[in-house]
XYZ file of C-alpha atoms in Angstrom:
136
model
C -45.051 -27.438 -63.857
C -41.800 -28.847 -64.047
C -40.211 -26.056 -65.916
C -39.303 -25.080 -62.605
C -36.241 -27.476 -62.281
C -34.396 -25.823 -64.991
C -34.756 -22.422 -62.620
C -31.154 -21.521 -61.124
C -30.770 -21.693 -57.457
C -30.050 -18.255 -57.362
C -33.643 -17.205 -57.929
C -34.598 -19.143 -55.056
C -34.997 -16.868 -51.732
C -33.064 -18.852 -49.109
C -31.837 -18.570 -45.841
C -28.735 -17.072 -45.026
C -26.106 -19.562 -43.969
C -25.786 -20.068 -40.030
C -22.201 -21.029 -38.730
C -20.539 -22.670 -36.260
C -17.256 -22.517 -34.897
C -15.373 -25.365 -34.924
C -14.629 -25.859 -31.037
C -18.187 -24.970 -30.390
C -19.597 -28.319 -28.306
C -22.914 -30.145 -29.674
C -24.963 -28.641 -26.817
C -24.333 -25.033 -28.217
C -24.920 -26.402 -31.594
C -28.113 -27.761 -30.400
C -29.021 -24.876 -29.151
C -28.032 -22.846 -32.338
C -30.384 -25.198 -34.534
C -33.041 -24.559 -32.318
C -32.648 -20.436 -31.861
C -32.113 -20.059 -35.384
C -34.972 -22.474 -36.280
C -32.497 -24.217 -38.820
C -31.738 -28.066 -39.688
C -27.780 -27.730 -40.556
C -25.108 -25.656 -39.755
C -22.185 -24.838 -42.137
C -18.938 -25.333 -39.453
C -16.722 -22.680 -40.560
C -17.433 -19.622 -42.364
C -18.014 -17.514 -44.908
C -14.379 -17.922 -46.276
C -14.043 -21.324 -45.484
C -16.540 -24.460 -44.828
C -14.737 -27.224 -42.527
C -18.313 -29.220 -42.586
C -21.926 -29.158 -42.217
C -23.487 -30.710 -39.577
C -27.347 -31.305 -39.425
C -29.811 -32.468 -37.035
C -29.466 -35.654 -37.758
C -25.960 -35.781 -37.207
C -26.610 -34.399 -33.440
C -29.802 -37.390 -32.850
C -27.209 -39.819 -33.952
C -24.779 -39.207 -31.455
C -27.307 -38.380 -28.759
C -28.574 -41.802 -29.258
C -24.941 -43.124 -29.379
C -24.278 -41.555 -25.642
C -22.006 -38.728 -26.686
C -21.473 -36.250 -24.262
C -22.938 -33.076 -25.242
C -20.714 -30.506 -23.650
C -17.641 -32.616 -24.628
C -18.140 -33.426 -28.558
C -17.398 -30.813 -30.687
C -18.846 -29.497 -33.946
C -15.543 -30.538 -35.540
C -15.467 -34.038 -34.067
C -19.290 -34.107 -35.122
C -19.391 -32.929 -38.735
C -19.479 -34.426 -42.163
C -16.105 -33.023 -44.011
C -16.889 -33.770 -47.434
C -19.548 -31.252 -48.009
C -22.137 -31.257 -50.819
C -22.942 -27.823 -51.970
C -25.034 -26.361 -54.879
C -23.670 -23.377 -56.711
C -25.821 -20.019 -57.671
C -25.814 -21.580 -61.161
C -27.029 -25.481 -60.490
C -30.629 -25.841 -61.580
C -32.921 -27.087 -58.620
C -33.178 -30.416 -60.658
C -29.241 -30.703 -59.555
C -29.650 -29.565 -56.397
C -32.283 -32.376 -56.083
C -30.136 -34.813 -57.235
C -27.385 -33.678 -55.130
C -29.602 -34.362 -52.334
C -31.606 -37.861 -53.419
C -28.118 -38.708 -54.077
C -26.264 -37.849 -50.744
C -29.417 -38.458 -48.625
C -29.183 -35.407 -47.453
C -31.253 -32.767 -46.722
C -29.537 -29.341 -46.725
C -27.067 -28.194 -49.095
C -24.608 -24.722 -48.307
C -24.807 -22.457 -51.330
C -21.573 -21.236 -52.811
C -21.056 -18.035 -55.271
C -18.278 -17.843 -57.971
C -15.564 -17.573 -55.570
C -16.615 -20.910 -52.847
C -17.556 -18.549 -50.520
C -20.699 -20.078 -48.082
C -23.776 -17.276 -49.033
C -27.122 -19.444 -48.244
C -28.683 -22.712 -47.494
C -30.942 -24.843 -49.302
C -33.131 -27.198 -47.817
C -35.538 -29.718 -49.556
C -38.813 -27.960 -48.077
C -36.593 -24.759 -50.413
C -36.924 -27.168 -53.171
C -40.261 -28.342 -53.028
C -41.259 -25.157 -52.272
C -41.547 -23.979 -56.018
C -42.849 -27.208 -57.383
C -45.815 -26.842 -55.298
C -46.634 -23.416 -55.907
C -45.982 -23.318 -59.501
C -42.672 -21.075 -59.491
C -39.516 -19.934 -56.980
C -39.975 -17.918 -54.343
C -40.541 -17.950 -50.615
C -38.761 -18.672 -47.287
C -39.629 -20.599 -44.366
């Protein structure tokens, strides 16, 4: 069963990365998550990641009285961003994550561009079916 971890991210099936603009304010973020039925956002694109910024990051600041239509995705995000490359194994992907306590990680190809997101339900995903596979 836990051959699995040695599997490359690349043979998972995940999502495709959804982006925010920078200027974009946490309500439209918000509502982004929620239309898109994702838990991060890469700010930036496909070129270039300025960030991620996750659900969490929005409760947080929710709960800290920020004003949603003034608070932008830029003020909001995390800069240093932990990604997983096509090549990682899930095993380092995990780690990435137990390590960060995070919960999403933007995947990057050969060249750093943003072309998917992993998420720990991604990762478990495989380990509870008994190989890669699948999308949610």
């Amino acid at each position: 069963m836990a051959s699995y971890l040695q599997d490359k991210i690349g043979s998972l099936e995940h999502r495709e990365p959804v982006f925010a603009r920078p200027d974009e304010t946490l309500r439209a973020v918000a509502h982004t998550m929620w239309v898109e039925n994702v838990g991060a956002l890469v700010v930036g694109d496909e070129q270039r990641s300025l960030g991620i910024i996750s659900e969490r990051d929005v409760v947080a600041l929710v709960a800290q009285g920020a004003d949603l239509d003034a608070v932008t995705a830029e003020d909001a995000m995390v800069k240093h961003v932990v990604a997983a490359r096509t090549g990682d194994t899930l095993a380092d992907a995990g780690y990435q994550m137990l390590d960060g306590a995070i919960r999403h990680l933007p995947v990057l190809d050969d060249q750093g561009h943003v072309i998917g997101m992993v998420s720990v339900r991604d990762l478990l995903r495989p380990a509870l079916s008994g190989g890669t596979g699948g999308t949610d």
